Amino acid sequence: MLTKKQLDLLEFIHKRVQRDGVPPSFDEMKEALDLKSKSGIHRLITALEERGFIRRLAHRARALEIVKLPDALEAKLGQSQSSFKPQVIDGDRPDQRPVAAQSLPTSGAAAGVIDLPVMGRIAAGVPIAAISEVSHNVAVPAAMVGKGEHYALEVKGDSMIDAGINDGDVVIIRETVTADNGDIVVALVEDAEATLKRYRRNGNAIALEAANPAYETRLFRDDQVKVQGRLVGLIRSY
C-alpha cells in the first residue's frame, strides 16, 4: 500500500519519463510535491524502491527506472482495465474515523475493555511512511485511554528501547496536535514520514529524540513537524 505522497511521486516520475524520456530532477520532484526539502524526496524514493515500484540505476544521471505501477495508477492512466484500487491515504489518519475508533465499550464479560483500531506501523528508528488503514483491532482496558479519541500502532524498530518501547510492541496513542517537552509523540515529518520519538521544542526548532544512544537526535524547523498524537499506553506480547 502506498501513501498519497508516494503515489503522487510515482505518477509524476512516470509522466515525465513518458513525456521526456528521462526522470525529473530531485528539485522538480520537490516542487511538484510541494515539499520543503529534497530529504523528503529521498525518503519517498527509498520507500518506492523498497516496495519494488522503481529501481535506481548506477552511474547514470537521474538514474530512476519505473519497474511497475500499482493497479490503481494504471487504471487512472488508462493502461489497465484492472478493477483493483488500493486505498490511498493523505497524511496520517483517514478522513472518516472507523467505528472502532470511537472507543465504545464492549458488553458482557469484556465490560471495561474497549476495542481500538491498529492503524498500521510506526517507526521507532529511521522514519517510515505512515500507514493509515485499520489492519485489526486490539482490546485495551478502558482505564488506559481516558477521554478523547485514541488509536493503536505497532512499533517497528529499537530507537525507543530505553523508554521501555520494543520492536513489535503496540502503543496506544491519544489524538492531539500539541505536546509538551518530554512527551513521546507520533510526529509526522514533512507530511511524508511518521516516527515515534520524544518531543522537545526550543523556539522555532523541534528536536525528535530517540531513547537509544545508537540513534542521533534529529532537528527540524517547527513547520516541518506535525504532532499527530501522544503516547498514553503500551501493550506487549510475550
PDB file of C-alpha atoms in Angstrom:
ATOM      1  CA  MET A   1       0.000   0.000   0.000  1.00  0.00           C
ATOM      2  CA  LEU A   2       1.319   3.440  -0.919  1.00  0.00           C
ATOM      3  CA  THR A   3       0.728   6.751   0.802  1.00  0.00           C
ATOM      4  CA  LYS A   4      -0.685   9.588  -1.270  1.00  0.00           C
ATOM      5  CA  LYS A   5       2.734  11.280  -1.431  1.00  0.00           C
ATOM      6  CA  GLN A   6       4.372   8.081  -2.682  1.00  0.00           C
ATOM      7  CA  LEU A   7       1.654   7.558  -5.289  1.00  0.00           C
ATOM      8  CA  ASP A   8       1.845  11.208  -6.407  1.00  0.00           C
ATOM      9  CA  LEU A   9       5.617  10.948  -6.818  1.00  0.00           C
ATOM     10  CA  LEU A  10       5.387   7.691  -8.757  1.00  0.00           C
ATOM     11  CA  GLU A  11       2.780   9.194 -11.082  1.00  0.00           C
ATOM     12  CA  PHE A  12       4.878  12.352 -11.584  1.00  0.00           C
ATOM     13  CA  ILE A  13       8.012  10.343 -12.410  1.00  0.00           C
ATOM     14  CA  HIS A  14       6.087   8.095 -14.808  1.00  0.00           C
ATOM     15  CA  LYS A  15       4.523  11.018 -16.673  1.00  0.00           C
ATOM     16  CA  ARG A  16       7.848  12.804 -17.046  1.00  0.00           C
ATOM     17  CA  VAL A  17       9.557   9.657 -18.322  1.00  0.00           C
ATOM     18  CA  GLN A  18       6.748   9.166 -20.852  1.00  0.00           C
ATOM     19  CA  ARG A  19       6.991  12.804 -21.949  1.00  0.00           C
ATOM     20  CA  ASP A  20      10.756  13.472 -21.870  1.00  0.00           C
ATOM     21  CA  GLY A  21      12.358  10.038 -21.864  1.00  0.00           C
ATOM     22  CA  VAL A  22      14.195  10.799 -18.598  1.00  0.00           C
ATOM     23  CA  PRO A  23      13.024  11.091 -14.992  1.00  0.00           C
ATOM     24  CA  PRO A  24      12.638  14.538 -13.386  1.00  0.00           C
ATOM     25  CA  SER A  25      15.326  16.026 -11.191  1.00  0.00           C
ATOM     26  CA  PHE A  26      15.047  15.960  -7.408  1.00  0.00           C
ATOM     27  CA  ASP A  27      14.359  19.695  -7.445  1.00  0.00           C
ATOM     28  CA  GLU A  28      11.494  19.172  -9.902  1.00  0.00           C
ATOM     29  CA  MET A  29      10.088  16.367  -7.758  1.00  0.00           C
ATOM     30  CA  LYS A  30      10.337  18.525  -4.634  1.00  0.00           C
ATOM     31  CA  GLU A  31       8.494  21.368  -6.351  1.00  0.00           C
ATOM     32  CA  ALA A  32       5.835  19.083  -7.839  1.00  0.00           C
ATOM     33  CA  LEU A  33       5.020  17.544  -4.445  1.00  0.00           C
ATOM     34  CA  ASP A  34       5.322  20.883  -2.618  1.00  0.00           C
ATOM     35  CA  LEU A  35       7.919  19.560  -0.173  1.00  0.00           C
ATOM     36  CA  LYS A  36      10.292  21.883   1.630  1.00  0.00           C
ATOM     37  CA  SER A  37      13.463  19.847   1.179  1.00  0.00           C
ATOM     38  CA  LYS A  38      14.938  17.140  -1.022  1.00  0.00           C
ATOM     39  CA  SER A  39      15.369  14.867   2.001  1.00  0.00           C
ATOM     40  CA  GLY A  40      11.631  14.172   1.824  1.00  0.00           C
ATOM     41  CA  ILE A  41      12.026  13.103  -1.820  1.00  0.00           C
ATOM     42  CA  HIS A  42      14.915  10.813  -0.880  1.00  0.00           C
ATOM     43  CA  ARG A  43      12.731   9.084   1.706  1.00  0.00           C
ATOM     44  CA  LEU A  44       9.833   8.690  -0.730  1.00  0.00           C
ATOM     45  CA  ILE A  45      12.110   7.258  -3.417  1.00  0.00           C
ATOM     46  CA  THR A  46      13.629   4.821  -0.922  1.00  0.00           C
ATOM     47  CA  ALA A  47      10.139   3.689   0.093  1.00  0.00           C
ATOM     48  CA  LEU A  48       9.111   3.179  -3.554  1.00  0.00           C
ATOM     49  CA  GLU A  49      12.325   1.262  -4.254  1.00  0.00           C
ATOM     50  CA  GLU A  50      11.819  -0.987  -1.219  1.00  0.00           C
ATOM     51  CA  ARG A  51       8.289  -1.758  -2.445  1.00  0.00           C
ATOM     52  CA  GLY A  52       9.580  -2.704  -5.900  1.00  0.00           C
ATOM     53  CA  PHE A  53       7.976   0.128  -7.910  1.00  0.00           C
ATOM     54  CA  ILE A  54      11.171   1.879  -9.010  1.00  0.00           C
ATOM     55  CA  ARG A  55      14.845   0.988  -9.382  1.00  0.00           C
ATOM     56  CA  ARG A  56      17.884   3.230  -9.075  1.00  0.00           C
ATOM     57  CA  LEU A  57      20.481   2.696 -11.813  1.00  0.00           C
ATOM     58  CA  ALA A  58      24.154   3.083 -11.065  1.00  0.00           C
ATOM     59  CA  HIS A  59      26.476   5.535 -12.844  1.00  0.00           C
ATOM     60  CA  ARG A  60      23.710   7.424 -14.644  1.00  0.00           C
ATOM     61  CA  ALA A  61      22.263  10.886 -14.187  1.00  0.00           C
ATOM     62  CA  ARG A  62      18.659  10.961 -12.965  1.00  0.00           C
ATOM     63  CA  ALA A  63      19.050   7.210 -12.598  1.00  0.00           C
ATOM     64  CA  LEU A  64      15.491   6.122 -11.859  1.00  0.00           C
ATOM     65  CA  GLU A  65      13.559   3.422 -13.673  1.00  0.00           C
ATOM     66  CA  ILE A  66       9.873   2.596 -13.263  1.00  0.00           C
ATOM     67  CA  VAL A  67       9.607  -1.153 -12.603  1.00  0.00           C
ATOM     68  CA  LYS A  68       5.840  -1.395 -12.173  1.00  0.00           C
ATOM     69  CA  LEU A  69       2.789   0.688 -11.371  1.00  0.00           C
ATOM     70  CA  PRO A  70       0.047  -0.089  -8.863  1.00  0.00           C
ATOM     71  CA  ASP A  71      -3.204  -1.185 -10.474  1.00  0.00           C
ATOM     72  CA  ALA A  72      -4.981   1.975  -9.340  1.00  0.00           C
ATOM     73  CA  LEU A  73      -2.440   4.185 -11.091  1.00  0.00           C
ATOM     74  CA  GLU A  74      -2.502   2.063 -14.241  1.00  0.00           C
ATOM     75  CA  ALA A  75      -6.277   2.351 -14.335  1.00  0.00           C
ATOM     76  CA  LYS A  76      -6.090   6.096 -13.807  1.00  0.00           C
ATOM     77  CA  LEU A  77      -3.622   6.438 -16.672  1.00  0.00           C
ATOM     78  CA  GLY A  78      -5.748   4.237 -18.911  1.00  0.00           C
ATOM     79  CA  GLN A  79      -3.137   1.481 -19.171  1.00  0.00           C
ATOM     80  CA  SER A  80      -5.097  -1.303 -17.496  1.00  0.00           C
ATOM     81  CA  GLN A  81      -8.686  -2.404 -17.043  1.00  0.00           C
ATOM     82  CA  SER A  82      -7.916  -3.842 -13.612  1.00  0.00           C
ATOM     83  CA  SER A  83     -10.671  -3.174 -11.089  1.00  0.00           C
ATOM     84  CA  PHE A  84      -8.317  -3.297  -8.106  1.00  0.00           C
ATOM     85  CA  LYS A  85      -7.939   0.114  -6.475  1.00  0.00           C
ATOM     86  CA  PRO A  86      -5.864   0.141  -3.300  1.00  0.00           C
ATOM     87  CA  GLN A  87      -6.816   2.704  -0.693  1.00  0.00           C
ATOM     88  CA  VAL A  88      -4.588   5.767  -0.853  1.00  0.00           C
ATOM     89  CA  ILE A  89      -4.291   7.960   2.216  1.00  0.00           C
ATOM     90  CA  ASP A  90      -3.278  11.589   2.666  1.00  0.00           C
ATOM     91  CA  GLY A  91      -1.116  12.175   5.684  1.00  0.00           C
ATOM     92  CA  ASP A  92      -1.505  10.144   8.824  1.00  0.00           C
ATOM     93  CA  ARG A  93      -5.189   9.424   9.501  1.00  0.00           C
ATOM     94  CA  PRO A  94      -8.217   8.687   7.298  1.00  0.00           C
ATOM     95  CA  ASP A  95     -10.831  11.434   6.975  1.00  0.00           C
ATOM     96  CA  GLN A  96     -13.597   9.106   8.159  1.00  0.00           C
ATOM     97  CA  ARG A  97     -12.913   7.504  11.507  1.00  0.00           C
ATOM     98  CA  PRO A  98     -13.716   3.786  11.826  1.00  0.00           C
ATOM     99  CA  VAL A  99     -16.452   2.982  14.293  1.00  0.00           C
ATOM    100  CA  ALA A 100     -13.918   1.193  16.490  1.00  0.00           C
ATOM    101  CA  ALA A 101     -12.001   4.425  16.961  1.00  0.00           C
ATOM    102  CA  GLN A 102     -14.904   5.903  18.883  1.00  0.00           C
ATOM    103  CA  SER A 103     -13.730   3.796  21.850  1.00  0.00           C
ATOM    104  CA  LEU A 104     -17.136   2.279  22.652  1.00  0.00           C
ATOM    105  CA  PRO A 105     -17.108  -0.281  25.462  1.00  0.00           C
ATOM    106  CA  THR A 106     -17.909  -3.887  24.698  1.00  0.00           C
ATOM    107  CA  SER A 107     -20.587  -5.773  26.541  1.00  0.00           C
ATOM    108  CA  GLY A 108     -20.830  -8.868  28.711  1.00  0.00           C
ATOM    109  CA  ALA A 109     -17.684 -10.442  30.142  1.00  0.00           C
ATOM    110  CA  ALA A 110     -15.480  -7.905  28.362  1.00  0.00           C
ATOM    111  CA  ALA A 111     -17.068  -4.886  30.088  1.00  0.00           C
ATOM    112  CA  GLY A 112     -14.394  -2.324  30.957  1.00  0.00           C
ATOM    113  CA  VAL A 113     -12.449  -3.205  27.805  1.00  0.00           C
ATOM    114  CA  ILE A 114     -12.583  -1.254  24.561  1.00  0.00           C
ATOM    115  CA  ASP A 115     -11.523  -2.039  21.002  1.00  0.00           C
ATOM    116  CA  LEU A 116      -9.116   0.344  19.316  1.00  0.00           C
ATOM    117  CA  PRO A 117      -8.120   0.197  15.635  1.00  0.00           C
ATOM    118  CA  VAL A 118      -4.499  -0.687  14.929  1.00  0.00           C
ATOM    119  CA  MET A 119      -3.647   1.808  12.199  1.00  0.00           C
ATOM    120  CA  GLY A 120      -0.542   0.043  10.903  1.00  0.00           C
ATOM    121  CA  ARG A 121       3.078   0.548  11.926  1.00  0.00           C
ATOM    122  CA  ILE A 122       5.027   3.457  13.351  1.00  0.00           C
ATOM    123  CA  ALA A 123       8.815   3.702  13.212  1.00  0.00           C
ATOM    124  CA  ALA A 124      10.902   3.741  16.359  1.00  0.00           C
ATOM    125  CA  GLY A 125      14.052   4.168  14.306  1.00  0.00           C
ATOM    126  CA  VAL A 126      14.554   5.801  10.928  1.00  0.00           C
ATOM    127  CA  PRO A 127      11.163   7.315   9.955  1.00  0.00           C
ATOM    128  CA  ILE A 128       8.961   5.193   7.720  1.00  0.00           C
ATOM    129  CA  ALA A 129       5.856   6.045   5.790  1.00  0.00           C
ATOM    130  CA  ALA A 130       2.769   6.301   7.947  1.00  0.00           C
ATOM    131  CA  ILE A 131       0.198   3.663   7.064  1.00  0.00           C
ATOM    132  CA  SER A 132      -3.353   4.683   7.794  1.00  0.00           C
ATOM    133  CA  GLU A 133      -5.629   1.736   7.243  1.00  0.00           C
ATOM    134  CA  VAL A 134      -7.078  -0.407  10.010  1.00  0.00           C
ATOM    135  CA  SER A 135      -5.283  -3.763   9.995  1.00  0.00           C
ATOM    136  CA  HIS A 136      -7.120  -5.141  13.019  1.00  0.00           C
ATOM    137  CA  ASN A 137      -8.492  -4.123  16.401  1.00  0.00           C
ATOM    138  CA  VAL A 138      -6.866  -4.521  19.785  1.00  0.00           C
ATOM    139  CA  ALA A 139      -8.683  -4.769  23.132  1.00  0.00           C
ATOM    140  CA  VAL A 140      -7.351  -2.474  25.854  1.00  0.00           C
ATOM    141  CA  PRO A 141      -8.527  -1.626  29.378  1.00  0.00           C
ATOM    142  CA  ALA A 142     -10.875   1.354  29.348  1.00  0.00           C
ATOM    143  CA  ALA A 143      -8.887   2.909  32.188  1.00  0.00           C
ATOM    144  CA  MET A 144      -5.848   3.136  29.907  1.00  0.00           C
ATOM    145  CA  VAL A 145      -7.356   5.571  27.432  1.00  0.00           C
ATOM    146  CA  GLY A 146      -9.462   8.058  29.400  1.00  0.00           C
ATOM    147  CA  LYS A 147     -11.062  10.923  27.495  1.00  0.00           C
ATOM    148  CA  GLY A 148     -10.509  11.808  23.859  1.00  0.00           C
ATOM    149  CA  GLU A 149     -10.032   9.761  20.690  1.00  0.00           C
ATOM    150  CA  HIS A 150      -7.409   7.044  20.560  1.00  0.00           C
ATOM    151  CA  TYR A 151      -5.844   4.587  18.152  1.00  0.00           C
ATOM    152  CA  ALA A 152      -3.075   1.993  18.259  1.00  0.00           C
ATOM    153  CA  LEU A 153       0.114   1.495  16.261  1.00  0.00           C
ATOM    154  CA  GLU A 154       2.569  -1.375  16.048  1.00  0.00           C
ATOM    155  CA  VAL A 155       6.143  -0.305  16.773  1.00  0.00           C
ATOM    156  CA  LYS A 156       8.886  -1.102  14.275  1.00  0.00           C
ATOM    157  CA  GLY A 157      12.482  -0.523  15.340  1.00  0.00           C
ATOM    158  CA  ASP A 158      14.513  -0.196  18.518  1.00  0.00           C
ATOM    159  CA  SER A 159      15.224   3.517  18.916  1.00  0.00           C
ATOM    160  CA  MET A 160      12.911   3.826  21.956  1.00  0.00           C
ATOM    161  CA  ILE A 161      14.069   0.754  23.895  1.00  0.00           C
ATOM    162  CA  ASP A 162      15.461   2.812  26.794  1.00  0.00           C
ATOM    163  CA  ALA A 163      11.930   4.181  27.265  1.00  0.00           C
ATOM    164  CA  GLY A 164      10.664   0.601  27.525  1.00  0.00           C
ATOM    165  CA  ILE A 165       9.274   0.517  23.967  1.00  0.00           C
ATOM    166  CA  ASN A 166      10.431  -2.517  21.993  1.00  0.00           C
ATOM    167  CA  ASP A 167      10.104  -3.656  18.408  1.00  0.00           C
ATOM    168  CA  GLY A 168       6.701  -5.318  17.986  1.00  0.00           C
ATOM    169  CA  ASP A 169       5.017  -3.534  20.905  1.00  0.00           C
ATOM    170  CA  VAL A 170       1.625  -1.926  20.350  1.00  0.00           C
ATOM    171  CA  VAL A 171       1.423   1.679  21.531  1.00  0.00           C
ATOM    172  CA  ILE A 172      -1.819   3.429  22.452  1.00  0.00           C
ATOM    173  CA  ILE A 173      -1.986   6.985  21.124  1.00  0.00           C
ATOM    174  CA  ARG A 174      -4.307   9.802  22.171  1.00  0.00           C
ATOM    175  CA  GLU A 175      -5.033  12.122  19.263  1.00  0.00           C
ATOM    176  CA  THR A 176      -3.637  15.630  19.765  1.00  0.00           C
ATOM    177  CA  VAL A 177      -1.835  18.258  17.710  1.00  0.00           C
ATOM    178  CA  THR A 178       0.129  19.683  20.659  1.00  0.00           C
ATOM    179  CA  ALA A 179       2.723  18.248  23.004  1.00  0.00           C
ATOM    180  CA  ASP A 180       4.822  19.256  25.987  1.00  0.00           C
ATOM    181  CA  ASN A 181       8.577  18.883  26.110  1.00  0.00           C
ATOM    182  CA  GLY A 182       9.440  15.329  27.054  1.00  0.00           C
ATOM    183  CA  ASP A 183       6.253  13.765  25.695  1.00  0.00           C
ATOM    184  CA  ILE A 184       6.612  10.707  23.458  1.00  0.00           C
ATOM    185  CA  VAL A 185       4.636  11.537  20.337  1.00  0.00           C
ATOM    186  CA  VAL A 186       3.689  10.371  16.873  1.00  0.00           C
ATOM    187  CA  ALA A 187       5.407  13.003  14.708  1.00  0.00           C
ATOM    188  CA  LEU A 188       4.658  13.491  11.027  1.00  0.00           C
ATOM    189  CA  VAL A 189       7.784  14.838   9.292  1.00  0.00           C
ATOM    190  CA  GLU A 190       7.313  16.968   6.168  1.00  0.00           C
ATOM    191  CA  ASP A 191       3.851  15.440   5.585  1.00  0.00           C
ATOM    192  CA  ALA A 192       5.503  12.264   4.347  1.00  0.00           C
ATOM    193  CA  GLU A 193       7.058  10.192   7.124  1.00  0.00           C
ATOM    194  CA  ALA A 194       5.977   9.308  10.646  1.00  0.00           C
ATOM    195  CA  THR A 195       8.010   8.323  13.676  1.00  0.00           C
ATOM    196  CA  LEU A 196       7.626   7.715  17.399  1.00  0.00           C
ATOM    197  CA  LYS A 197      10.029   9.923  19.342  1.00  0.00           C
ATOM    198  CA  ARG A 198      10.397  12.121  22.403  1.00  0.00           C
ATOM    199  CA  TYR A 199       9.384  15.689  21.570  1.00  0.00           C
ATOM    200  CA  ARG A 200      11.271  18.830  22.540  1.00  0.00           C
ATOM    201  CA  ARG A 201      10.721  22.366  21.291  1.00  0.00           C
ATOM    202  CA  ASN A 202      13.276  25.172  21.520  1.00  0.00           C
ATOM    203  CA  GLY A 203      11.921  28.352  19.930  1.00  0.00           C
ATOM    204  CA  ASN A 204      11.203  27.579  16.287  1.00  0.00           C
ATOM    205  CA  ALA A 205      13.143  24.290  16.336  1.00  0.00           C
ATOM    206  CA  ILE A 206      11.787  20.829  17.069  1.00  0.00           C
ATOM    207  CA  ALA A 207      14.019  18.014  18.330  1.00  0.00           C
ATOM    208  CA  LEU A 208      12.870  14.411  17.937  1.00  0.00           C
ATOM    209  CA  GLU A 209      14.886  12.406  20.425  1.00  0.00           C
ATOM    210  CA  ALA A 210      15.482   8.671  20.407  1.00  0.00           C
ATOM    211  CA  ALA A 211      15.737   6.658  23.611  1.00  0.00           C
ATOM    212  CA  ASN A 212      18.688   4.646  22.360  1.00  0.00           C
ATOM    213  CA  PRO A 213      22.261   6.021  22.208  1.00  0.00           C
ATOM    214  CA  ALA A 214      22.738   4.377  18.805  1.00  0.00           C
ATOM    215  CA  TYR A 215      20.373   6.956  17.251  1.00  0.00           C
ATOM    216  CA  GLU A 216      21.042  10.673  16.920  1.00  0.00           C
ATOM    217  CA  THR A 217      18.564  13.382  17.853  1.00  0.00           C
ATOM    218  CA  ARG A 218      17.028  14.846  14.683  1.00  0.00           C
ATOM    219  CA  LEU A 219      16.373  18.586  14.448  1.00  0.00           C
ATOM    220  CA  PHE A 220      13.685  20.212  12.301  1.00  0.00           C
ATOM    221  CA  ARG A 221      12.050  23.580  11.822  1.00  0.00           C
ATOM    222  CA  ASP A 222       8.706  23.729  13.577  1.00  0.00           C
ATOM    223  CA  ASP A 223       6.898  23.894  10.214  1.00  0.00           C
ATOM    224  CA  GLN A 224       8.410  20.535   9.234  1.00  0.00           C
ATOM    225  CA  VAL A 225       6.882  18.562  12.111  1.00  0.00           C
ATOM    226  CA  LYS A 226       3.233  17.947  12.968  1.00  0.00           C
ATOM    227  CA  VAL A 227       2.239  16.208  16.189  1.00  0.00           C
ATOM    228  CA  GLN A 228      -0.361  13.523  15.447  1.00  0.00           C
ATOM    229  CA  GLY A 229      -0.796  12.074  18.911  1.00  0.00           C
ATOM    230  CA  ARG A 230       0.750  11.398  22.327  1.00  0.00           C
ATOM    231  CA  LEU A 231       1.699   8.048  23.835  1.00  0.00           C
ATOM    232  CA  VAL A 232      -0.618   7.046  26.699  1.00  0.00           C
ATOM    233  CA  GLY A 233      -0.166   3.284  26.924  1.00  0.00           C
ATOM    234  CA  LEU A 234       1.667   0.212  25.688  1.00  0.00           C
ATOM    235  CA  ILE A 235       0.761  -3.423  25.108  1.00  0.00           C
ATOM    236  CA  ARG A 236       3.415  -6.134  24.862  1.00  0.00           C
ATOM    237  CA  SER A 237       3.001  -9.717  23.681  1.00  0.00           C
ATOM    238  CA  TYR A 238       5.316 -12.363  25.081  1.00  0.00           C
TER     239      TYR A 238
END
